[in-house]
XYZ file of C-alpha atoms in Angstrom:
123
model
C 80.982 118.859 116.985
C 82.262 115.336 117.092
C 80.702 112.276 115.530
C 82.007 108.977 116.870
C 81.400 106.803 113.852
C 81.376 106.909 110.082
C 81.317 110.622 109.279
C 81.283 109.944 105.543
C 77.719 108.652 105.904
C 76.783 111.899 107.652
C 78.058 114.116 104.816
C 75.120 113.374 102.514
C 72.725 114.695 105.194
C 74.498 118.028 105.712
C 73.580 121.202 103.817
C 75.950 122.782 101.307
C 78.711 125.002 102.697
C 77.978 123.958 106.272
C 81.407 123.089 107.719
C 84.617 125.080 108.167
C 86.837 122.014 108.431
C 86.862 118.246 108.389
C 89.373 116.221 110.404
C 90.218 112.678 109.377
C 92.474 111.233 112.034
C 93.963 107.763 111.930
C 91.262 105.984 109.930
C 91.607 102.311 109.119
C 94.125 102.378 106.232
C 92.917 99.131 104.634
C 96.505 98.465 103.536
C 95.814 95.576 101.145
C 95.314 96.829 97.590
C 92.185 94.692 97.172
C 90.589 96.536 100.082
C 91.237 100.063 98.761
C 87.536 100.600 98.070
C 86.968 100.640 101.859
C 89.297 103.592 102.488
C 87.544 106.716 103.738
C 89.098 108.919 101.042
C 87.503 108.173 97.683
C 86.577 110.409 94.749
C 82.909 110.348 95.844
C 83.706 111.203 99.472
C 85.866 114.136 98.317
C 82.956 115.433 96.250
C 80.729 115.293 99.346
C 83.383 117.019 101.465
C 83.741 119.735 98.844
C 79.967 120.252 98.822
C 79.602 120.627 102.604
C 82.710 122.754 103.194
C 82.451 126.525 103.175
C 84.614 128.463 100.711
C 88.266 127.973 101.679
C 87.223 125.158 104.039
C 89.924 122.722 105.078
C 90.347 118.966 105.228
C 93.002 117.806 107.688
C 94.357 114.262 107.486
C 96.535 112.509 110.067
C 97.817 108.965 109.551
C 100.757 106.738 110.346
C 100.173 104.505 107.319
C 102.372 105.105 104.266
C 99.761 103.345 102.119
C 96.921 105.580 103.292
C 99.066 108.733 103.114
C 100.005 108.080 99.469
C 96.448 107.026 98.565
C 95.039 110.233 100.051
C 97.632 112.408 98.345
C 96.943 110.779 94.960
C 93.159 111.186 95.208
C 93.419 114.840 96.283
C 96.015 115.596 93.587
C 93.766 114.082 90.899
C 90.961 116.364 92.037
C 93.365 119.316 92.344
C 94.022 119.061 88.629
C 90.314 119.908 88.217
C 90.809 123.058 90.312
C 88.760 121.657 93.196
C 91.417 121.318 95.927
C 94.682 123.019 96.786
C 97.244 121.610 99.182
C 98.111 123.790 102.169
C 101.830 123.372 102.556
C 103.213 123.295 105.091
C 100.308 121.785 106.978
C 99.110 124.154 109.732
C 100.512 123.515 113.201
C 98.680 120.536 114.592
C 98.340 122.129 118.025
C 95.601 124.245 116.427
C 93.581 121.325 115.040
C 94.836 118.118 116.704
C 96.306 119.143 120.062
C 96.240 115.680 121.638
C 97.825 112.327 120.908
C 95.036 109.783 120.476
C 95.107 106.166 121.552
C 95.675 105.075 117.931
C 98.434 107.594 117.340
C 100.210 106.521 120.532
C 99.840 102.869 119.538
C 101.559 103.636 116.218
C 104.343 105.567 117.945
C 104.878 102.650 120.322
C 105.143 100.341 117.304
C 107.731 102.611 115.620
C 105.498 104.476 113.148
C 105.408 108.252 112.742
C 102.515 110.610 112.110
C 102.121 112.173 108.664
C 99.873 115.182 108.145
C 98.130 116.688 105.131
C 95.891 119.720 104.724
C 93.768 120.504 101.660
C 91.765 123.671 100.992
C 88.548 123.829 99.015
C 89.037 126.142 96.041
């Protein structure tokens, strides 16, 4: 299913162990450090994702923002130290989970940016 909108708000309404995977593709990176609290990946949102994912569920992240990529990696790694997440490396072939190039991805490519992918497994 697809939700066009803020999926983080939806997470609190979903039952535990409901989803197999969550895709976060090209969210607003909020690149200014003072705006970091607006980024979709936060400690609280990861806790909600962990709750609604089935065992071994996956979170896929696609971005062309270095700031967002590093932010996401740092938040997941902090939670990985608690044994909550494990990085899937290399990230599974995107043709299986993101087989198209979106408008926002193409816009980034046209502006000289490249797509960076991450995959994290619920442990």
